[in-house]
CSV table of C-alpha atoms in Angstrom, one decimal:
chain,number,residue,atom,x,y,z
A,1412,MET,CA,-3.4,16.4,-6.5
A,1413,SER,CA,-5.4,13.3,-5.9
A,1414,GLY,CA,-4.8,11.0,-3.0
A,1415,LEU,CA,-3.2,8.4,-5.3
A,1416,GLU,CA,-0.9,11.0,-7.0
A,1417,ASP,CA,0.1,12.3,-3.5
A,1418,LEU,CA,0.8,8.7,-2.3
A,1419,LEU,CA,2.8,7.9,-5.4
A,1420,SER,CA,4.8,11.1,-5.0
A,1421,GLN,CA,6.0,9.8,-1.6
A,1422,ILE,CA,7.6,6.7,-3.1
A,1423,PRO,CA,11.3,7.1,-3.9
A,1424,THR,CA,11.4,5.1,-7.1
A,1425,SER,CA,14.9,6.1,-8.0
A,1426,ASP,CA,16.2,5.0,-4.5
A,1427,ILE,CA,14.3,1.7,-4.8
A,1428,ALA,CA,15.7,1.1,-8.3
A,1429,SER,CA,19.2,1.7,-7.0
A,1430,LYS,CA,18.7,-0.5,-4.0
A,1431,ILE,CA,17.4,-3.5,-6.0
A,1432,GLY,CA,19.5,-2.9,-9.1
A,1433,VAL,CA,16.6,-2.4,-11.6
A,1434,ASP,CA,15.8,0.3,-14.1
A,1435,GLU,CA,13.9,3.2,-12.6
A,1436,ALA,CA,11.3,3.1,-15.4
A,1437,ASP,CA,10.5,-0.5,-14.6
A,1438,VAL,CA,10.2,0.3,-10.9
A,1439,ASN,CA,7.9,3.2,-11.7
A,1440,LYS,CA,5.7,1.1,-13.9
A,1441,ALA,CA,5.5,-1.6,-11.2
A,1442,VAL,CA,4.7,0.9,-8.5
A,1443,GLN,CA,1.9,2.3,-10.6
A,1444,LEU,CA,0.4,-1.2,-10.6
A,1445,LEU,CA,1.1,-2.2,-7.1
A,1446,VAL,CA,0.0,0.8,-5.1
A,1447,PRO,CA,-3.6,0.7,-6.2
A,1448,VAL,CA,-3.7,-3.0,-5.7
A,1449,LEU,CA,-2.4,-2.6,-2.1
A,1450,VAL,CA,-4.8,0.2,-1.3
A,1451,GLY,CA,-7.7,-1.8,-2.9
A,1452,GLY,CA,-6.8,-4.8,-0.8
A,1453,LEU,CA,-6.8,-2.7,2.3
A,1454,HIS,CA,-10.1,-1.1,1.3
A,1455,GLU,CA,-11.7,-4.5,0.7
A,1456,ASN,CA,-10.4,-5.7,4.2
A,1457,ALA,CA,-11.7,-2.5,5.8
A,1458,GLN,CA,-15.3,-3.5,5.1
A,1459,ASP,CA,-15.0,-5.8,8.1
A,1460,PRO,CA,-15.0,-3.7,11.3
A,1461,ASP,CA,-12.5,-6.0,13.0
A,1462,HIS,CA,-10.1,-5.8,10.0
A,1463,ALA,CA,-10.7,-2.1,9.8
A,1464,SER,CA,-9.5,-1.5,13.4
A,1465,LYS,CA,-6.4,-3.7,12.7
A,1466,ILE,CA,-5.7,-1.7,9.6
A,1467,GLU,CA,-6.1,1.6,11.4
A,1468,SER,CA,-3.8,0.4,14.2
A,1469,ALA,CA,-1.1,-0.8,11.7
A,1470,ALA,CA,-1.4,2.5,9.7
A,1471,ASP,CA,-1.1,4.6,12.9
A,1472,ASN,CA,2.0,2.6,13.9
A,1473,HIS,CA,3.6,3.1,10.5
A,1474,ALA,CA,2.8,6.8,10.5
A,1475,ALA,CA,4.2,7.2,14.0
A,1476,SER,CA,7.4,5.5,12.9
A,1477,GLY,CA,8.2,8.7,11.0
A,1478,LEU,CA,8.7,6.7,7.7
A,1479,LEU,CA,7.3,9.6,5.6
A,1480,ASP,CA,8.8,12.4,7.6
A,1481,GLY,CA,11.2,14.3,5.4
A,1482,GLY,CA,11.0,11.8,2.6
A,1483,VAL,CA,11.2,8.0,2.7
A,1484,ASN,CA,14.5,6.6,3.7
A,1485,LEU,CA,14.6,3.0,2.5
A,1486,ASP,CA,16.9,2.0,5.4
A,1487,HIS,CA,13.9,2.7,7.6
A,1488,VAL,CA,11.5,0.4,5.7
A,1489,ASP,CA,11.0,-2.8,7.5
A,1490,GLU,CA,10.6,-5.4,4.7
A,1491,GLN,CA,9.8,-8.2,7.1
A,1492,ASP,CA,6.9,-6.1,8.4
A,1493,GLY,CA,6.0,-5.5,4.8
A,1494,GLN,CA,5.9,-9.3,4.1
A,1495,GLN,CA,3.6,-9.7,7.1
A,1496,ALA,CA,1.3,-6.9,5.9
A,1497,ILE,CA,1.1,-8.5,2.4
A,1498,ALA,CA,0.0,-11.8,3.9
A,1499,LYS,CA,-2.7,-10.0,6.0
A,1500,ILE,CA,-3.9,-7.8,3.1
A,1501,PHE,CA,-4.1,-10.8,0.6
A,1502,GLY,CA,-5.6,-13.5,2.8
A,1503,GLY,CA,-2.5,-15.4,3.7
A,1504,ASN,CA,-0.8,-15.1,0.3
A,1505,ASP,CA,2.8,-14.1,0.5
A,1506,ALA,CA,4.5,-11.6,-1.8
A,1507,ALA,CA,5.6,-14.3,-4.2
A,1508,GLN,CA,2.1,-15.6,-4.6
A,1509,VAL,CA,0.6,-12.1,-5.1
A,1510,ALA,CA,3.4,-11.1,-7.5
A,1511,ASN,CA,2.9,-14.3,-9.6
A,1512,ALA,CA,-0.9,-13.7,-9.7
A,1513,LEU,CA,-0.3,-10.1,-10.8
A,1514,ALA,CA,2.3,-11.0,-13.4
A,1515,GLY,CA,0.0,-13.6,-14.8
A,1516,GLY,CA,-2.6,-10.9,-15.3
A,1517,SER,CA,-0.2,-8.9,-17.4
A,1518,GLY,CA,1.3,-7.1,-14.4
A,1519,GLY,CA,4.8,-7.6,-15.6
A,1520,ASN,CA,7.9,-9.1,-14.0
A,1521,SER,CA,6.9,-11.2,-11.0
A,1522,ASP,CA,10.4,-11.1,-9.5
A,1523,LEU,CA,10.3,-7.3,-9.5
A,1524,LEU,CA,6.8,-7.2,-8.1
A,1525,LYS,CA,7.8,-9.7,-5.4
A,1526,GLN,CA,10.8,-7.4,-4.4
A,1527,LEU,CA,8.6,-4.3,-4.4
A,1528,LEU,CA,5.6,-5.5,-2.4
A,1529,PRO,CA,7.3,-5.7,1.0
A,1530,ILE,CA,8.9,-2.3,0.4
A,1531,LEU,CA,5.7,-0.6,-0.7
A,1532,ALA,CA,3.4,-2.0,2.0
A,1533,PRO,CA,4.9,-0.1,4.9
A,1534,ILE,CA,5.0,3.1,2.9
A,1535,VAL,CA,1.4,2.8,1.9
A,1536,LEU,CA,0.4,2.0,5.5
A,1537,ALA,CA,2.4,5.0,6.8
A,1538,TYR,CA,0.7,7.3,4.2
A,1539,ILE,CA,-2.8,6.0,5.2
A,1540,GLY,CA,-1.9,6.5,8.9
A,1541,LYS,CA,-0.9,10.2,8.2
A,1542,GLN,CA,-4.1,10.7,6.3
A,1543,LEU,CA,-6.1,9.2,9.2
A,1544,THR,CA,-4.4,11.4,11.7
A,1545,GLN,CA,-5.4,14.5,9.7
A,1546,LYS,CA,-8.9,13.2,9.1
A,1547,ASN,CA,-9.5,12.0,12.7
A,1548,ALA,CA,-8.2,15.2,14.4
A,1549,PRO,CA,-11.7,16.8,14.6
A,1550,ALA,CA,-13.6,13.5,14.3
A,1551,THR,CA,-15.4,11.6,17.0
A,1552,GLN,CA,-14.1,8.3,18.3
A,1553,GLU,CA,-17.3,6.7,17.1
A,1554,ALA,CA,-16.7,7.6,13.5
A,1555,ALA,CA,-13.1,6.4,13.8
A,1556,SER,CA,-14.0,3.0,15.3
A,1557,GLY,CA,-16.6,2.3,12.6
A,1558,GLY,CA,-14.1,2.3,9.8
A,1559,GLY,CA,-15.7,5.5,8.5
A,1560,ALA,CA,-12.5,7.6,8.4
A,1561,LEU,CA,-10.5,4.7,7.1
A,1562,ASN,CA,-12.9,4.0,4.3
A,1563,ASP,CA,-13.0,7.7,3.5
A,1564,VAL,CA,-9.2,7.8,3.2
A,1565,LEU,CA,-8.9,4.6,1.2
A,1566,GLY,CA,-11.8,5.6,-1.0
A,1567,GLY,CA,-10.2,9.0,-1.6
A,1568,ILE,CA,-7.0,7.3,-2.7
A,1569,LEU,CA,-8.8,4.9,-5.0
A,1570,GLY,CA,-10.9,7.7,-6.4
A,1571,GLY,CA,-7.7,9.1,-7.9
A,1572,MET,CA,-7.1,6.0,-10.0
A,1573,ALA,CA,-7.0,7.1,-13.6
A,1574,GLY,CA,-8.1,3.7,-15.1
A,1575,GLY,CA,-10.8,3.0,-12.6
A,1576,ASN,CA,-10.5,-0.3,-10.8
A,1577,LYS,CA,-9.0,-2.3,-13.7
A,1578,SER,CA,-5.7,-3.0,-11.9
A,1579,LEU,CA,-7.5,-3.8,-8.7
A,1580,GLU,CA,-9.7,-6.4,-10.4
A,1581,ILE,CA,-6.7,-8.1,-11.8
A,1582,GLY,CA,-5.2,-8.3,-8.4
A,1583,ARG,CA,-8.4,-9.6,-6.7
A,1584,ALA,CA,-9.3,-12.0,-9.5
A,1585,HIS,CA,-6.0,-13.9,-9.3
A,1586,VAL,CA,-5.0,-13.6,-5.6
């Protein structure tokens, strides 16, 4: 299973659909779009060592919260934190701005995307944190502080994208 498939399998789309009152197929389609865009945004930010250390710290904190332990419980997803993460990932743009940009690029329903972004960001960060913990266990601190492990994890997830970087380009071109 690729990193992207593994990450997507962690996302409880039926629970999210029930919570926000939307058809599960619509949520699934939107998640398939948003997760690569989120990971791509993180990957782009991780190219700056200062941003990379902040991403690693946020990912570690989310992983330590236990969000992914035993399956995601949506009651434990901090959507306010997700809003803040979206703004950091997308250069100050909030979830509404990112959703509108993606919907304008044939990403679908901007209201649904706007609802999903702050739910998905903490889950994605927790997943990345778990992957970093596994990757950094035998690694040296020097490799971790240089963004190497983070870039490896993010690249591994993005490497699993079936359609290449098409969704990612849409997100970056308009955000």
